[in-house]
Short mmCIF file of C-alpha atoms in Angstrom, two decimals:
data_model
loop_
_atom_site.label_atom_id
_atom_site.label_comp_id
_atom_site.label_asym_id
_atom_site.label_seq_id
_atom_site.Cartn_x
_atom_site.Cartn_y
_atom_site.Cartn_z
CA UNK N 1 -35.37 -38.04 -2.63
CA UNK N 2 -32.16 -39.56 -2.01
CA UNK N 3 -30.33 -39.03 1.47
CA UNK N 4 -27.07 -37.84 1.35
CA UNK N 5 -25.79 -39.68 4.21
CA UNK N 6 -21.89 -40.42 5.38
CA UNK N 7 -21.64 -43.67 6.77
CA UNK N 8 -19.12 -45.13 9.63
CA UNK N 9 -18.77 -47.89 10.94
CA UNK N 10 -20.38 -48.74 14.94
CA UNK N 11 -17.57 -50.19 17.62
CA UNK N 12 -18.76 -51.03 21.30
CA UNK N 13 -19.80 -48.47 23.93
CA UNK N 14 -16.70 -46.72 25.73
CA UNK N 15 -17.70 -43.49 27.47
CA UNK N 16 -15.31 -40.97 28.31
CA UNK N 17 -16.02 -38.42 31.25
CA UNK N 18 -15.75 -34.84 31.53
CA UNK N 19 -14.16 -33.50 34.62
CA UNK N 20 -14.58 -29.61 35.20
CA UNK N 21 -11.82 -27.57 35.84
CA UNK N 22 -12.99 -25.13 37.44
CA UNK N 23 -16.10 -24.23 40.75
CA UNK N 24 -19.81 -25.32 39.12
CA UNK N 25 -21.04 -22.40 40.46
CA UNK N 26 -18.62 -20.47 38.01
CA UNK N 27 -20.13 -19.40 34.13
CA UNK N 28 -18.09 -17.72 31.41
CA UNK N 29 -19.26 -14.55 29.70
CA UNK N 30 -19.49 -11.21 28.96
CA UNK N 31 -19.78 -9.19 31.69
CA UNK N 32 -20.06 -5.50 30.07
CA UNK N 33 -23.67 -4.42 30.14
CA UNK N 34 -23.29 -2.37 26.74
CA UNK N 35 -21.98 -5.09 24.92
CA UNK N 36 -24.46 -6.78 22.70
CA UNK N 37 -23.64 -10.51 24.49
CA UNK N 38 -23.58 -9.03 28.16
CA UNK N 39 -24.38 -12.33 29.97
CA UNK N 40 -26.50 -11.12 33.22
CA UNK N 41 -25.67 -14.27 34.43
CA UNK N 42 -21.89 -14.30 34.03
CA UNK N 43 -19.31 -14.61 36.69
CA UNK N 44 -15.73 -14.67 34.98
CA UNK N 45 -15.11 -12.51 32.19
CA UNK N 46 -14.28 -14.21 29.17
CA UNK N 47 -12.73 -11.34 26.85
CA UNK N 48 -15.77 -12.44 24.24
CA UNK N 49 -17.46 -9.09 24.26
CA UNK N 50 -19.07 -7.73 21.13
CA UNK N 51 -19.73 -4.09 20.91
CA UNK N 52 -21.48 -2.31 17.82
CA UNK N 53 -25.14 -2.33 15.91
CA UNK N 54 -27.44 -5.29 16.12
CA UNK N 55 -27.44 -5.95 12.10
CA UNK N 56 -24.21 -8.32 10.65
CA UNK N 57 -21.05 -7.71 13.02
CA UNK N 58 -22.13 -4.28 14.07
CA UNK N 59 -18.31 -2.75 12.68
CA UNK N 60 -16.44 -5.44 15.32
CA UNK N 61 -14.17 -7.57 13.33
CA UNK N 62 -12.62 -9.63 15.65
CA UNK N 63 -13.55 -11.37 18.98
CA UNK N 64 -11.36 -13.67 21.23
CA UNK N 65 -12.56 -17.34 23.01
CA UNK N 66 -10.33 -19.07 25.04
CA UNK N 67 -7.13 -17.16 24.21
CA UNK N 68 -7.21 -16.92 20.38
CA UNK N 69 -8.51 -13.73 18.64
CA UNK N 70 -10.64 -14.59 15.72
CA UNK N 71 -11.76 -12.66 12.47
CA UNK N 72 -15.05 -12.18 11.63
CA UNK N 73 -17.18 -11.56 8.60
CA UNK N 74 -20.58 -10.32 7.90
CA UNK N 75 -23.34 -11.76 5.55
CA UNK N 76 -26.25 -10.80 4.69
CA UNK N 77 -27.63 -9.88 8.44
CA UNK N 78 -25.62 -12.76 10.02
CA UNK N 79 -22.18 -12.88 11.93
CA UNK N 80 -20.13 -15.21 11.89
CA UNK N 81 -16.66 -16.75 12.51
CA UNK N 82 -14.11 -16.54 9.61
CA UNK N 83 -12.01 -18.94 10.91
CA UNK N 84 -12.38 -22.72 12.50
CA UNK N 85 -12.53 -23.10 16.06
CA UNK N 86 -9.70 -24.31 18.00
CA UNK N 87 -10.78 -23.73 22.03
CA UNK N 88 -9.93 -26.37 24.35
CA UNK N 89 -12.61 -25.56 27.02
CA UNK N 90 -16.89 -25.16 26.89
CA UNK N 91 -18.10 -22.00 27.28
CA UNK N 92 -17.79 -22.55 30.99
CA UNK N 93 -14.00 -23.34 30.95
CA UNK N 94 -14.96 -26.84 31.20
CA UNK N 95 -11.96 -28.96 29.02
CA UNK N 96 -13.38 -30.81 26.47
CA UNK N 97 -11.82 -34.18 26.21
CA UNK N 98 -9.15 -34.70 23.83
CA UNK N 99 -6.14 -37.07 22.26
CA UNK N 100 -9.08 -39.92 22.14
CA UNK N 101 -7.23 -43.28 20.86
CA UNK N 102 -9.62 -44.72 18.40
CA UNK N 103 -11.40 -47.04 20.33
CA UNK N 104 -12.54 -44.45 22.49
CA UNK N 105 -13.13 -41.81 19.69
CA UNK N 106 -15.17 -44.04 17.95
CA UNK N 107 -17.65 -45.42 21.45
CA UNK N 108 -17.87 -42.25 23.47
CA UNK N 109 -21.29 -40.37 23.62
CA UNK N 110 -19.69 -37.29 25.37
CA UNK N 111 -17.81 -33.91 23.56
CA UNK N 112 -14.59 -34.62 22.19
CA UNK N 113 -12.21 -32.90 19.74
CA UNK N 114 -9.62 -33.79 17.97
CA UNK N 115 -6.64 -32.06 15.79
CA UNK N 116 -6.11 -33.88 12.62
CA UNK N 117 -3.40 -36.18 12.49
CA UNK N 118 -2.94 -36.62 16.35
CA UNK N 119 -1.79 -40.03 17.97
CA UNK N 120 -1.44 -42.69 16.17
CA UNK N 121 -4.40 -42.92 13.98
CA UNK N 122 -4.45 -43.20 10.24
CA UNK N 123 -4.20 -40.31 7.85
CA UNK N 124 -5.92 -41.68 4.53
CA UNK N 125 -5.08 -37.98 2.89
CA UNK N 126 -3.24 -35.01 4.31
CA UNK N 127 -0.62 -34.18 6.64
CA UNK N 128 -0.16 -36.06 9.89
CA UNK N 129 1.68 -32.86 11.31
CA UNK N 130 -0.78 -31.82 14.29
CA UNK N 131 1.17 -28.61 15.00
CA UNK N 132 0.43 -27.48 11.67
CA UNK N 133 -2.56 -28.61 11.25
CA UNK N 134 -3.83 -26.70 14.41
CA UNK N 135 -2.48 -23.95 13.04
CA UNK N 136 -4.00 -24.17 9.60
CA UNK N 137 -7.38 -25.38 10.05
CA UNK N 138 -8.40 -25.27 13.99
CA UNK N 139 -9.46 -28.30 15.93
CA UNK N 140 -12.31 -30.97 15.10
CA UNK N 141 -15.30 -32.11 17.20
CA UNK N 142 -17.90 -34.33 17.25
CA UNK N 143 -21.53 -33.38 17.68
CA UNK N 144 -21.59 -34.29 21.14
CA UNK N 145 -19.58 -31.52 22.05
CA UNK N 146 -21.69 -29.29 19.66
CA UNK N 147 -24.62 -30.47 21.88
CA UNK N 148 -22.97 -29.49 24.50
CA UNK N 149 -25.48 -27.26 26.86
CA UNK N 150 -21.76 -26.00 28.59
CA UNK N 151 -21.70 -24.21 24.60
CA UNK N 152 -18.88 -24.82 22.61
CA UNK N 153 -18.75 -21.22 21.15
CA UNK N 154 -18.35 -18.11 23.40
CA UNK N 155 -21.60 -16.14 25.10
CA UNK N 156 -23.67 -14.56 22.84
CA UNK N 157 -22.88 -17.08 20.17
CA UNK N 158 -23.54 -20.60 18.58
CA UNK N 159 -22.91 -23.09 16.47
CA UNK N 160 -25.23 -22.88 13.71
CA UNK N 161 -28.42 -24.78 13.03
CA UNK N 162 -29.26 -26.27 9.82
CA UNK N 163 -31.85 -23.44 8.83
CA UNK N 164 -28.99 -20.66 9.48
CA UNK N 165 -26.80 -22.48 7.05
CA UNK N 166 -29.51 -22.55 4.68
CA UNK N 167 -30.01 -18.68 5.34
CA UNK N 168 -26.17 -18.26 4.69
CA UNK N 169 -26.44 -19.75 1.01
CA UNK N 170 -29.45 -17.96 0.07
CA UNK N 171 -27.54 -14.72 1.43
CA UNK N 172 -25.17 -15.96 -1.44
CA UNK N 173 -27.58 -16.44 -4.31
CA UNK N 174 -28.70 -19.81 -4.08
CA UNK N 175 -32.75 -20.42 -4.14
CA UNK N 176 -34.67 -21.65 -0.98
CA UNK N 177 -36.05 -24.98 -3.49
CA UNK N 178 -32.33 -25.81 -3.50
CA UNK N 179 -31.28 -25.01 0.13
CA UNK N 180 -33.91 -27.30 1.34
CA UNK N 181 -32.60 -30.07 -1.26
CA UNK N 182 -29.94 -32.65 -0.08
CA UNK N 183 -26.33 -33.43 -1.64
CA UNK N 184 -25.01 -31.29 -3.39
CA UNK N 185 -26.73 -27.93 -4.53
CA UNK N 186 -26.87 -24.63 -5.85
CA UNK N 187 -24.22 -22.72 -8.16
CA UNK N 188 -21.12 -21.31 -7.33
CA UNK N 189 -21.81 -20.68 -3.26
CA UNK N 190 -19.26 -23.20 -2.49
CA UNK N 191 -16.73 -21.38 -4.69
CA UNK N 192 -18.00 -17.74 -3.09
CA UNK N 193 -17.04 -19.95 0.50
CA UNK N 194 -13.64 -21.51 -0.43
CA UNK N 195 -10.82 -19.56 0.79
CA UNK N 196 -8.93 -18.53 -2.61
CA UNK N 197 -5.51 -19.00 -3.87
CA UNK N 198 -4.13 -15.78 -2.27
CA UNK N 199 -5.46 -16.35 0.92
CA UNK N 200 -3.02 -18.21 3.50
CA UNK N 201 -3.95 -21.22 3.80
CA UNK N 202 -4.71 -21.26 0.22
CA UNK N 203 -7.77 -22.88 -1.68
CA UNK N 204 -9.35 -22.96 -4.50
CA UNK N 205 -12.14 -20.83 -4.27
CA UNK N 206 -13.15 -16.74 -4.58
CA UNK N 207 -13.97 -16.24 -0.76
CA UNK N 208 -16.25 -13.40 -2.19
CA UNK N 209 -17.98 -14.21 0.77
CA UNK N 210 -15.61 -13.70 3.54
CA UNK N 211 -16.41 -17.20 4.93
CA UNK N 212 -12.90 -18.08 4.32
CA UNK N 213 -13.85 -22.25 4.45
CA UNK N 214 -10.77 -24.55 4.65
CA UNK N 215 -10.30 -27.97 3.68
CA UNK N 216 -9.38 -29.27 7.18
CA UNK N 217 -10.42 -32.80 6.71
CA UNK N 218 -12.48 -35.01 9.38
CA UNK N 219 -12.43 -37.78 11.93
CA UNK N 220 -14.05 -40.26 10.94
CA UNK N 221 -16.11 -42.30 13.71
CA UNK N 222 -13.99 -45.19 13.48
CA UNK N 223 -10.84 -42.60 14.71
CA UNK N 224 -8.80 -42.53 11.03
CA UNK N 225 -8.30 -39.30 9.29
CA UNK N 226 -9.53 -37.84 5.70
CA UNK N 227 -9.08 -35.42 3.21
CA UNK N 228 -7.43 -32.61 4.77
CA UNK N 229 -6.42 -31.33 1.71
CA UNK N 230 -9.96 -32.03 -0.45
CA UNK N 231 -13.00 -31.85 1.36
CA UNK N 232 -14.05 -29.00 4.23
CA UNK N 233 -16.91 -30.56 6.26
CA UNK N 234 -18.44 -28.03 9.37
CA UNK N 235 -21.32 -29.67 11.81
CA UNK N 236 -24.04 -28.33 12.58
CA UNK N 237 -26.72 -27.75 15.67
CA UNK N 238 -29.06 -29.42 13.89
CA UNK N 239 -30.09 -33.67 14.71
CA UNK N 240 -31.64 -35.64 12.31
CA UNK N 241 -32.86 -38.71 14.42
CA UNK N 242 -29.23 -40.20 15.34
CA UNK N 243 -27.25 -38.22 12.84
CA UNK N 244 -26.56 -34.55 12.59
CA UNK N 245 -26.69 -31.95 9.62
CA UNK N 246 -23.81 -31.14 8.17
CA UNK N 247 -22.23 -29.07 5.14
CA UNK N 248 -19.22 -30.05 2.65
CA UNK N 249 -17.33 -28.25 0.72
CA UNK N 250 -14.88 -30.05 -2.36
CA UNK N 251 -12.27 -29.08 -4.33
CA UNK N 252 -12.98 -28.57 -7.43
CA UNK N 253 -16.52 -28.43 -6.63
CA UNK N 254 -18.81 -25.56 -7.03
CA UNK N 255 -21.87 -26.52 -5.11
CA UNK N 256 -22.22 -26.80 -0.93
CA UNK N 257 -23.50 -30.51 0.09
CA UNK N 258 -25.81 -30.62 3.04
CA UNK N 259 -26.42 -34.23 4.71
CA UNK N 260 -26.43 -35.91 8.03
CA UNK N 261 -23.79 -38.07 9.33
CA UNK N 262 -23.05 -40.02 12.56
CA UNK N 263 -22.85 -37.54 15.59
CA UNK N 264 -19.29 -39.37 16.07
CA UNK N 265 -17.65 -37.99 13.43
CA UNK N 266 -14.67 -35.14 14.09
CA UNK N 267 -15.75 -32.27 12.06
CA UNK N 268 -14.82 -28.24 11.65
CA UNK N 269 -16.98 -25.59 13.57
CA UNK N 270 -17.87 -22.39 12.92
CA UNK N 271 -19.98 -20.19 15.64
CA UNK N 272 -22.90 -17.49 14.62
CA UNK N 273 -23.68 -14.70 16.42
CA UNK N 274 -26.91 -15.02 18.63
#
């Protein structure tokens, strides 16, 4: 079987700290106790409270992280995000580290994020207007911020795991022999995912699915920036020794690609409900 691997290139070791904004003995959550995330834990409200049934989104349809309010969609029994995230902070209200130069993008082995087109990197494809591109397609992040225990999504979520992407496309008709395969796979479950032509932004898919995926482009680990515009790549929870699962989807293409890639690489996340 042949690995469907993206590679980078490796520059020397240049670690970038997190420094917490706010007391350690603080955590972000829901504090309702009849919400479905109530966090027992919790200390500061974080607005992310869920309320409904336990199967898909439970009739909620929206929830809002770290100021933004964003739309949901069922499938199958799963919930998830119908847009890219775009918080600034960890679940905690930690800030994640941003506006890397590419030296340090490319060396650090802490959470990062990026916008696409920020600074002075190179934009191979796309637009190198940030506001817009915030707008558009939400932030990127590397899989150190993914792995994150502070959680990059709000309580009672995630970022999803290579298995729950799997159990997304089979939700959407393609067979578990081909979720388990690597490159690219399936039918038309990358069309079903594709936000379509009427949808703003605009791809080329159905969206029959709701996901509503964007071709935001990545970060490469070097720092440069690529096909915004062409290819929609989201990370997932999942490690494969030093690399990290991930999903593509192509214009123009039908299928959904899974393959691992260096954890240093600026990718779009989705969360899952817990």
């Amino acid at each position: 079987m042949k690995h469907f691997l993206f590679l980078l290139f490796a520059l020397p070791l240049v670690l970038v700290s997190c420094n917490p904004d706010e007391d350690d003995n603080e955590l972000s959550g829901c504090m309702d106790p009849d919400a479905l995330n109530f966090s027992a834990n919790a200390t500061v409200d974080d607005d992310s409270c869920v309320y409904g049934e336990l199967s898909g989104c439970g009739g909620a349809s929206t929830v809002t992280y770290d100021g933004y309010t964003y739309a949901l969609v069922a499938i199958g029994d799963q919930c998830w995000f119908a847009e890219n995230l775009r918080n600034e902070h960890y679940a905690n209200g930690d800030v994640i580290p941003g506006e890397l130069n590419d030296g340090e993008w490319s060396s650090t082995t802490n959470g990062a994020m990026t916008v696409y087109g920020e600074g002075t990197s190179t934009v191979y494809n796309g637009s190198d207007d940030e506001v817009s591109n915030l707008a558009d397609y939400g932030r990127l992040y590397n899989w150190y911020a993914v792995d994150d225990a502070r959680g990059l999504c709000p309580s009672g979520w995630h970022v999803p795991t290579d298995g729950e992407f799997m159990t997304l496309e089979m939700e959407l008709g393609m067979s578990e022999s081909e979720a388990n395969l690597e490159g690219w796979r399936g039918t038309d479950q990358g069309t079903q995912m594709k936000s379509s032509a009427s949808d703003s932004p605009a791809w080329d898919g159905t969206n029959t699915s709701g996901f509503s995926g964007l071709a935001g482009g990545y970060r490469v680990g070097i720092g440069v920036f690529q096909k915004e515009g062409s290819y929609g790549d989201f990370c997932s929870a999942s490690a494969y020794l030093s690399y990290a699962w991930y999903r593509r989807l192509d214009g123009g293409n039908a299928e959904v690609a899974r393959g691992y890639t260096y954890q240093t690489n600026g990718f779009s996340v989705r969360c899952v409900r817990d």
